[in-house]
Coordinates of C-alpha atoms and ligand atoms in Angstrom, one line a residue:
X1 CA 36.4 -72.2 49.1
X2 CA 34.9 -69.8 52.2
X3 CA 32.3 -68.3 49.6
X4 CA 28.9 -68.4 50.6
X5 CA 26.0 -70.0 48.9
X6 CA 22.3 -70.1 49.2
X7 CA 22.7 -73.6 51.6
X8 CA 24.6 -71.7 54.1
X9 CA 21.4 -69.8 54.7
X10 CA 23.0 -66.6 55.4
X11 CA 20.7 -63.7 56.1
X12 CA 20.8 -60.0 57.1
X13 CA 18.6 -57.2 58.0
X14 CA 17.9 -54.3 56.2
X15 CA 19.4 -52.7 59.4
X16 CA 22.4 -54.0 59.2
X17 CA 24.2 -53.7 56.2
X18 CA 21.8 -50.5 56.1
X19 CA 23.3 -49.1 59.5
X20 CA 24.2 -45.3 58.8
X21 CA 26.5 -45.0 61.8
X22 CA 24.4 -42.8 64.2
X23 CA 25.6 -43.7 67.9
X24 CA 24.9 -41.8 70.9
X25 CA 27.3 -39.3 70.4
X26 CA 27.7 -38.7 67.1
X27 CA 25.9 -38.5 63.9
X28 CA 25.4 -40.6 60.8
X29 CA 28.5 -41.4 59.0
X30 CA 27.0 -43.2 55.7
X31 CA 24.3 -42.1 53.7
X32 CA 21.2 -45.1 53.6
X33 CA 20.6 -47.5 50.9
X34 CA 17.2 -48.2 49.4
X35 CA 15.6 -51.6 50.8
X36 CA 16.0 -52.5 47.1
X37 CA 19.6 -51.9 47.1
X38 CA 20.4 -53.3 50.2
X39 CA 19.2 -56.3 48.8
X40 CA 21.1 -55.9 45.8
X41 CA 24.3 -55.6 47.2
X42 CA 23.8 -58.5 49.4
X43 CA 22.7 -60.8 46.6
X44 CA 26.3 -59.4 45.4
X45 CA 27.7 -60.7 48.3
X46 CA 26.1 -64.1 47.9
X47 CA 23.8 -64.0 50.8
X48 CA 20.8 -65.8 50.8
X49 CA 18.1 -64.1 52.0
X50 CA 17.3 -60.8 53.6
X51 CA 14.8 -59.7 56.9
X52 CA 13.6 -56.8 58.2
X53 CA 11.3 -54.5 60.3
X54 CA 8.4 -53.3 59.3
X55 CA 9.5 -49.8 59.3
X56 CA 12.8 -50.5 57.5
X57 CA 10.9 -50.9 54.5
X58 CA 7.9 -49.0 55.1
X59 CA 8.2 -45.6 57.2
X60 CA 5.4 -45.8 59.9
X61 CA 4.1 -42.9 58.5
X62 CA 3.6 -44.1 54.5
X63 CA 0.1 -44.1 53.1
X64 CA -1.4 -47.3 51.8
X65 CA -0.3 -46.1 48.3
X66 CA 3.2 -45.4 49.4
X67 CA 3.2 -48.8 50.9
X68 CA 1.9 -50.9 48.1
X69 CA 4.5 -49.1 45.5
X70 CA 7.5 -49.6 48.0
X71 CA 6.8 -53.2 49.0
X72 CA 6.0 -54.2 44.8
X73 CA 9.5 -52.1 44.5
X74 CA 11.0 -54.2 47.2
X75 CA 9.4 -57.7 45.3
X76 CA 11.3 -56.7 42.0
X77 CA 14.4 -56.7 44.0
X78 CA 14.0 -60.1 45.7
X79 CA 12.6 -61.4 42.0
X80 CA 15.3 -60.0 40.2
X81 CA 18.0 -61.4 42.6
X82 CA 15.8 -64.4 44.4
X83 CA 16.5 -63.4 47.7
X84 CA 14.2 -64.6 49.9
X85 CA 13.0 -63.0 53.6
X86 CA 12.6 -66.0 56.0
X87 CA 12.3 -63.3 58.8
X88 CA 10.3 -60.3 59.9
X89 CA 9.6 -58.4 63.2
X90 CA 8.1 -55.1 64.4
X91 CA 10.0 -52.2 65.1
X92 CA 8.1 -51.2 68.7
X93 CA 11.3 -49.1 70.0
X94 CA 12.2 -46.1 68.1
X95 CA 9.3 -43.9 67.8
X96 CA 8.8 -42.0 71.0
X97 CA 5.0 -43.6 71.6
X98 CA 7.4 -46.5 72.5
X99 CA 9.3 -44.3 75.5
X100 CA 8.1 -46.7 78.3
X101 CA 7.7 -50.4 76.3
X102 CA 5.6 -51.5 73.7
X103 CA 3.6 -54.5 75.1
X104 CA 4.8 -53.6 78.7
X105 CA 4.0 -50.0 78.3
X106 CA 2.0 -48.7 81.9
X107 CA -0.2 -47.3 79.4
X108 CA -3.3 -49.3 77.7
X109 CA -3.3 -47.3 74.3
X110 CA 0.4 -47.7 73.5
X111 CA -0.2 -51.3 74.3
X112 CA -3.5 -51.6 71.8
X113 CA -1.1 -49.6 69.8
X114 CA 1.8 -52.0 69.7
X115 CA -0.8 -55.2 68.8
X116 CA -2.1 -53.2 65.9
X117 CA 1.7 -52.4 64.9
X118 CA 2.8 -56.0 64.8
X119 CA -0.6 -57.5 63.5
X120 CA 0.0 -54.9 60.6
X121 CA 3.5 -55.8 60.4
X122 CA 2.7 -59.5 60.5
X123 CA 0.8 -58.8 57.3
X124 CA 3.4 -57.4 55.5
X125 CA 5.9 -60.2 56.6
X126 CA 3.7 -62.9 55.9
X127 CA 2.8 -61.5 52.3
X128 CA 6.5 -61.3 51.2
X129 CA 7.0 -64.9 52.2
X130 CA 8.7 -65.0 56.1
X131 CA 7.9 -67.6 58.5
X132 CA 9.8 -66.7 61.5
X133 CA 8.5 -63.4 63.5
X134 CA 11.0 -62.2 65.9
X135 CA 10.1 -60.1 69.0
X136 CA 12.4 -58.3 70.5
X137 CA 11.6 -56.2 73.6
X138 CA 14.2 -53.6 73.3
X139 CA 12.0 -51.0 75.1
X140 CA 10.6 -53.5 77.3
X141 CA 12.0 -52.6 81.0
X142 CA 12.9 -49.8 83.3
X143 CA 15.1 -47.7 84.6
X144 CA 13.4 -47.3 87.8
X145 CA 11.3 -49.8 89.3
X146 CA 9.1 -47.5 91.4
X147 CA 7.3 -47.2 88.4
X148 CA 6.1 -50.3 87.3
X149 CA 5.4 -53.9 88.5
X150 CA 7.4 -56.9 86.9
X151 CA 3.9 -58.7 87.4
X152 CA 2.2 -56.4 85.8
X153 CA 4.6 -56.1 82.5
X154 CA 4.8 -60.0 82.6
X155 CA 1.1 -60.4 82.5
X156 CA 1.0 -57.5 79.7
X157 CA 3.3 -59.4 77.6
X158 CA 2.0 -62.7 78.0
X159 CA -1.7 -61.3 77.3
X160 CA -0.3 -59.2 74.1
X161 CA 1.9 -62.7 72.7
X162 CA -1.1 -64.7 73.3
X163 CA -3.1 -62.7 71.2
X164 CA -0.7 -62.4 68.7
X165 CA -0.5 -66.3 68.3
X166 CA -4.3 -66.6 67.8
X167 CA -3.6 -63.5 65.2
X168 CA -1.2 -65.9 63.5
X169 CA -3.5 -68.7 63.4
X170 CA -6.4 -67.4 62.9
X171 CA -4.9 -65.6 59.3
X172 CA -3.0 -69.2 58.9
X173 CA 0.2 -67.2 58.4
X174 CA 1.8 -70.4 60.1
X175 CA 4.4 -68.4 61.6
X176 CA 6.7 -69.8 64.3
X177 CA 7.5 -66.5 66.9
X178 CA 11.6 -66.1 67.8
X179 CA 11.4 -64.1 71.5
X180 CA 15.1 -62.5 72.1
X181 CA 16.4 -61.4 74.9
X182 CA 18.8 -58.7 76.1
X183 CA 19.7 -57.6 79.6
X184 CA 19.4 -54.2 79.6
X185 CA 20.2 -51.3 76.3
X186 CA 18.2 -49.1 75.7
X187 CA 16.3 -49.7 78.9
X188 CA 18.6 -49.8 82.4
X189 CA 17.1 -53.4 82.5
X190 CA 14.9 -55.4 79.8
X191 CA 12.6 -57.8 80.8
X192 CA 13.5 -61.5 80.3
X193 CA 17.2 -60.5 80.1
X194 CA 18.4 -64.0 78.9
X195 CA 17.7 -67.1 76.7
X196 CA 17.0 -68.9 80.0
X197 CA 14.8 -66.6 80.9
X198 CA 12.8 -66.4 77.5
X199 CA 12.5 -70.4 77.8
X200 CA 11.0 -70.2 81.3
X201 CA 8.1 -67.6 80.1
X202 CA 7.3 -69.4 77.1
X203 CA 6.3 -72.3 78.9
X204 CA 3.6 -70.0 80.4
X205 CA 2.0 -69.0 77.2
X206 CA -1.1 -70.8 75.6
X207 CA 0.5 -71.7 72.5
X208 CA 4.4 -72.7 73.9
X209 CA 4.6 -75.2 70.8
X210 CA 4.1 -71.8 68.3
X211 CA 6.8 -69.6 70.6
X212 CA 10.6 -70.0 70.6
X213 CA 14.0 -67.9 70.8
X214 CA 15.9 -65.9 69.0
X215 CA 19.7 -66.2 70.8
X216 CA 21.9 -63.0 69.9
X217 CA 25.8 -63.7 70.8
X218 CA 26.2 -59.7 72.1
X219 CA 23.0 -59.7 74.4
X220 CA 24.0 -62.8 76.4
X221 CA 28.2 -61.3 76.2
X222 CA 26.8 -58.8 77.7
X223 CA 25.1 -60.7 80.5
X224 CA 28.5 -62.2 80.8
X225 CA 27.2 -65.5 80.0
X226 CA 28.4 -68.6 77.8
X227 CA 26.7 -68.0 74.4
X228 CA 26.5 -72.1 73.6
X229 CA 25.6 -72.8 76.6
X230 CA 22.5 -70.7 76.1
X231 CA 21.9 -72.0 72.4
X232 CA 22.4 -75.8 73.5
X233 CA 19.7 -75.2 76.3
X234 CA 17.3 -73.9 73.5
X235 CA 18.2 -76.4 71.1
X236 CA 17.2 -79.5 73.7
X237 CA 14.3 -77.3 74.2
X238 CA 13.4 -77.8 70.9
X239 CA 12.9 -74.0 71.1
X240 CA 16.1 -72.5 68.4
X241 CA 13.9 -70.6 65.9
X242 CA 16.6 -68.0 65.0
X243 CA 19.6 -67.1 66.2
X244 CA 21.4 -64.0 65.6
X245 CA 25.3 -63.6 65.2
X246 CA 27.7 -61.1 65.5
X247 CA 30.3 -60.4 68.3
X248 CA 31.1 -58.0 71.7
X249 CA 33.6 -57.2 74.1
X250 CA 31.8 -58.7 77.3
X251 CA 30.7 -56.2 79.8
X252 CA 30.1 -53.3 77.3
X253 CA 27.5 -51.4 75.4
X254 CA 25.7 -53.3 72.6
X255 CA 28.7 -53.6 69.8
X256 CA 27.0 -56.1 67.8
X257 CA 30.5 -56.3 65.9
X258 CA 30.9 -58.6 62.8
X259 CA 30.7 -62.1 63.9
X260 CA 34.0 -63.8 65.3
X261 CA 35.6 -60.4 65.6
X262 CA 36.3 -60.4 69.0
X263 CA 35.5 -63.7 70.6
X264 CA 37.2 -66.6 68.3
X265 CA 37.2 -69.4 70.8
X266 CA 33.3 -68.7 71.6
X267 CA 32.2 -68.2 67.8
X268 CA 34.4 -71.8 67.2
X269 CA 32.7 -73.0 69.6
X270 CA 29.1 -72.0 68.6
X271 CA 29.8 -73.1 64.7
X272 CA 30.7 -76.1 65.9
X273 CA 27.8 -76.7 67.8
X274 CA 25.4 -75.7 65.1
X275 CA 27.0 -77.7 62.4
X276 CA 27.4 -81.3 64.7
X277 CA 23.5 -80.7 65.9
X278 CA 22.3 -80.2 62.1
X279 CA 20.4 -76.3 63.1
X280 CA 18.6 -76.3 60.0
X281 CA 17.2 -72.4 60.5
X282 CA 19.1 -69.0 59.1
X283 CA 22.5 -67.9 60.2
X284 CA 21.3 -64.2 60.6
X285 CA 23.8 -61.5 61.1
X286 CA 22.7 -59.1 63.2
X287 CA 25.3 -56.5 63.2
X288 CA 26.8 -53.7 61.5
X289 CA 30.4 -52.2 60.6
X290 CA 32.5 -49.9 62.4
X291 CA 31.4 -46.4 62.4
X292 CA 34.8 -45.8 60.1
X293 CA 33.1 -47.5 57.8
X294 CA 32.6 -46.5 54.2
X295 CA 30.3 -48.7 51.8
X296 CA 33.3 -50.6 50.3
X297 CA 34.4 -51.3 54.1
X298 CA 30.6 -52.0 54.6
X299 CA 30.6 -54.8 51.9
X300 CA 33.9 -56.1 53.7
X301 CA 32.0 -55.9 57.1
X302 CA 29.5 -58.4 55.6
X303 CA 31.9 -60.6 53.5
X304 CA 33.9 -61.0 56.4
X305 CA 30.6 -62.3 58.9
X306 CA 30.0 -65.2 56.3
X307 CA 33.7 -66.0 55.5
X308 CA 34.2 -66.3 59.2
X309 CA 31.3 -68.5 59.9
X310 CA 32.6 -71.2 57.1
X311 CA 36.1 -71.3 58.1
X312 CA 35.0 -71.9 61.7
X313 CA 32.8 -74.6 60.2
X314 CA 36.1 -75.6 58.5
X315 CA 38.2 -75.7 62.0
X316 CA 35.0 -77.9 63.2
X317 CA 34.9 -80.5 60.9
X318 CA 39.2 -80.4 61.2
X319 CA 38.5 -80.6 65.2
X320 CA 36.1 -83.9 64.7
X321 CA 38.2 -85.6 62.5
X322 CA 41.3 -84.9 64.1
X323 CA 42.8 -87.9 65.4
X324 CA 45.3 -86.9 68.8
X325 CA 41.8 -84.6 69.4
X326 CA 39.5 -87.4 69.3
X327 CA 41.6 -90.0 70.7
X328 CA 42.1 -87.6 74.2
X329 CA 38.4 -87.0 74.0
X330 CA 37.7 -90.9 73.9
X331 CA 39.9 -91.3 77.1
X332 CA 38.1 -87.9 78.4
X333 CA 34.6 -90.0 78.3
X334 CA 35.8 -93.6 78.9
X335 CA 33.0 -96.0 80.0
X336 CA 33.6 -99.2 80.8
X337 CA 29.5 -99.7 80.9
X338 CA 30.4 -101.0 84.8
X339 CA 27.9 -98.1 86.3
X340 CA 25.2 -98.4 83.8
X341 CA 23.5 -100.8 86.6
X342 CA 22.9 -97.3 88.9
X343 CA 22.8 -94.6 86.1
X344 CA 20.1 -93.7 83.8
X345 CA 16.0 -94.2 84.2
X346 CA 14.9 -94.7 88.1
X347 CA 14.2 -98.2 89.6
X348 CA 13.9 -99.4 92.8
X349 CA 16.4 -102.3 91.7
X350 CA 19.2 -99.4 91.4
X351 CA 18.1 -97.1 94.6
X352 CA 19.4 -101.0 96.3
X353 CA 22.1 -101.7 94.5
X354 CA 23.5 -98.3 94.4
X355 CA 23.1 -97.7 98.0
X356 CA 25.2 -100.8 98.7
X357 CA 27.7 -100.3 96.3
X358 CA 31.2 -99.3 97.3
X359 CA 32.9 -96.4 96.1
X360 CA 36.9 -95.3 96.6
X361 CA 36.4 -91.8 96.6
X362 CA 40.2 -91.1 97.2
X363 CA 40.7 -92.9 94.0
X364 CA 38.0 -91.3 91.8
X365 CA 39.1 -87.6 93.5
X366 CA 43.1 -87.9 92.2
X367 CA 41.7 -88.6 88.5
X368 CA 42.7 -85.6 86.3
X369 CA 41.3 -84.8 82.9
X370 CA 43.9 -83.4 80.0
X371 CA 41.6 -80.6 79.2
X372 CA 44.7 -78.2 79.5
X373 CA 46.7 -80.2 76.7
X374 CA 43.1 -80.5 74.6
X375 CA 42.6 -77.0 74.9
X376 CA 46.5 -76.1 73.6
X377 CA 45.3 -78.5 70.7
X378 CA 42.1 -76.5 69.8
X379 CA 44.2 -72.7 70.4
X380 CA 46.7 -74.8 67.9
X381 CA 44.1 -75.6 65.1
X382 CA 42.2 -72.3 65.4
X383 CA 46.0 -70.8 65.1
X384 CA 46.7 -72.5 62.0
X385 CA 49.1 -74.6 62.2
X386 CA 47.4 -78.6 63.1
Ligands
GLT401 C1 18.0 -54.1 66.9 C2 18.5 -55.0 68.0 C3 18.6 -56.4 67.6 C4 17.3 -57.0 67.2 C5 16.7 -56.4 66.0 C6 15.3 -57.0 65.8 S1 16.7 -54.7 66.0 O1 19.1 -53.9 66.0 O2 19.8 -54.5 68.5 O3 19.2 -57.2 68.5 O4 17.6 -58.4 66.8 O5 14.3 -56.3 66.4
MN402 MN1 19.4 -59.2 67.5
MN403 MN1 22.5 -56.5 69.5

């Protein structure tokens, strides 16, 4: 019943179920899977398709030979199991050129550098089939701001997206680009540390129509901020290419735990929101298992992120049709259509009417709303036992 299918549009990255355990204090932990048996074992696990960096399949140092074997190995695998790869991005954080930022680097070659890095890397995305491009800045800040001007890096990033749009349509790779933000790790602070953010900046670029975000539950947990909140402001923006799920204790480092494994209430929430809106786009995991993990508990990790996400679904459609829910939620939003002559578009005819109108402010300020007994009702269905 809670197995997934291709419809769900599950996806991972090769990162994820991939993730050997290093952290900064310790070591690897698991030994790493081939790209092609990553995507093996999640067509096992009835995922549907898979994404990646450019450097998770190819290492940045691979000749073109290397390359062309280990991406027609990497084809075979999606053939053979008919995965797909809606999603690709550029890894511009680990290698040390990428010490100070990528696009926002103070110096001009590691910024040439980075546009060749994703243009090739946009090649390779666009030639196994993706058609979301994700940028994520994680080297994109400071830790000291003597150093650098957030004019200056703002400029650089708008200048380097810019030309990577024109990149994407003068190829006619049709990509739409899925910016995501996260406040600060492994910088002290990362540029454009929230989705609000992201949508501010886009509307500052030439192509905003080609540009949108890519919401992660952990970065905006981190920020201490409501994660729907975030995806419903993006969603009305017309502006939810991506979004990527997992979980976090708020106000820690980066966990990116399996999704719903810390936060039920807010990964109920966000389901729910997903499912009633119709979000048409991948539901990418983007997260890893514990460092205790072995590969059998790996497999669990994963089973678990997608078994999760259609049980919340589950609890959604249960909350909608649920009939003491929906009844206090009818009272909750009762209109008797009575102030629908001041509300709504502007008119001059309202601005009068409205300033003559009459309101009993002691009356309207002693009306309660039951949001304590409707929230015992939702702790009571996510519990189990409505
Ligand atoms: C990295 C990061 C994620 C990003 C990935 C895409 S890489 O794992 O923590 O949030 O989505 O670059
Ligand atoms: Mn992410
Ligand atoms: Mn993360």
């Amino acid at each position: 019943m809670y197995d997934p299918k291709p419809e769900h549009k599950f996806t991972f990255g090769l990162w994820t179920v991939g993730n050997i355990g290093r952290d900064p204090f310790g070591e690897p932990v698991r030994a790493p899977l081939s790209p092609p048996g990553i995507v093996h074992l999640l067509a096992e696990l009835g995922a549907w398709g898979v994404n990646f960096h450019d450097n998770d399949l190819v290492p940045i140092d691979a000749t073109p030979a290397e390359r062309d074997r280990i991406v027609a190995d990497f084809k075979k695998a999606l053939d053979d199991t008919g995965l797909v790869v809606p999603m690709a991005t550029t890894n511009l954080f680990t290698d040390p050129v990428f010490r100070d930022g990528a696009f926002t680097s103070n110096d001009p070659k590691v910024r040439a550098y980075a546009l060749q890095k994703t243009m090739n890397a946009m090649d390779l995305g666009a030639e196994l089939g993706a058609k979301i491009y994700v940028f994520w800045g994680g080297r994109e800040g400071t830790e000291t701001d003597a150093g650098k001007n957030p004019l200056d890096a703002g400029k650089w990033f708008r200048e380097a997206l810019n030309f990577l749009c024109e990149y994407n349509i003068d190829q006619g790779y049709d990509y739409k680009f899925a910016l995501e933000p996260k406040p600060n790790e492994p910088r002290g602070d990362i540029y454009l540390p929230t989705v609000g953010s992201m949508l501010g900046f886009i509307a500052t670029l030439d192509h905003p129509r080609m540009v949108g975000v890519n919401p992660e539950v952990a970065h905006e947990h981190m920020a201490g901020l409501n994660f729907m909140h975030a995806v419903a402001q993006a969603w009305d923006a017309g502006k939810l290419f991506h979004i990527d799920l997992n979980d976090q204790k708020f106000g820690r480092y980066d966990q990116d735990f399996r999704f719903g494994a810390e936060s039920i209430k807010s990964a109920f929430y966000l389901v729910k929101f997903l499912e009633d809106v119709g979000y048409a786009g991948s539901r990418h995991f983007d997260a890893h298992a514990y460092r205790s993990a072995d590969l059998e508990d790996v497999k669990a990790f994963a089973r678990g992120c997608m078994r999760t996400y259609l049980i919340l679904k589950e609890k959604a459609e249960q909350f909608n049709a649920d009939i003491e829910i929906q009844n206090l939620l009818a009272d909750i939003k009762a209109n008797d259509g009575s102030m629908d002559q001041f509300l709504g578009v502007y008119s001059k005819e309202k601005v009068t009417a409205l300033k003559a109108h009459s309101f009993d402010r002691a009356a309207m300020g002693q009306r309660g709303q039951p949001y304590e007994q409707l929230d015992q009702l939702l702790i009571e269905l996510l519990l189990g036992i409505r």
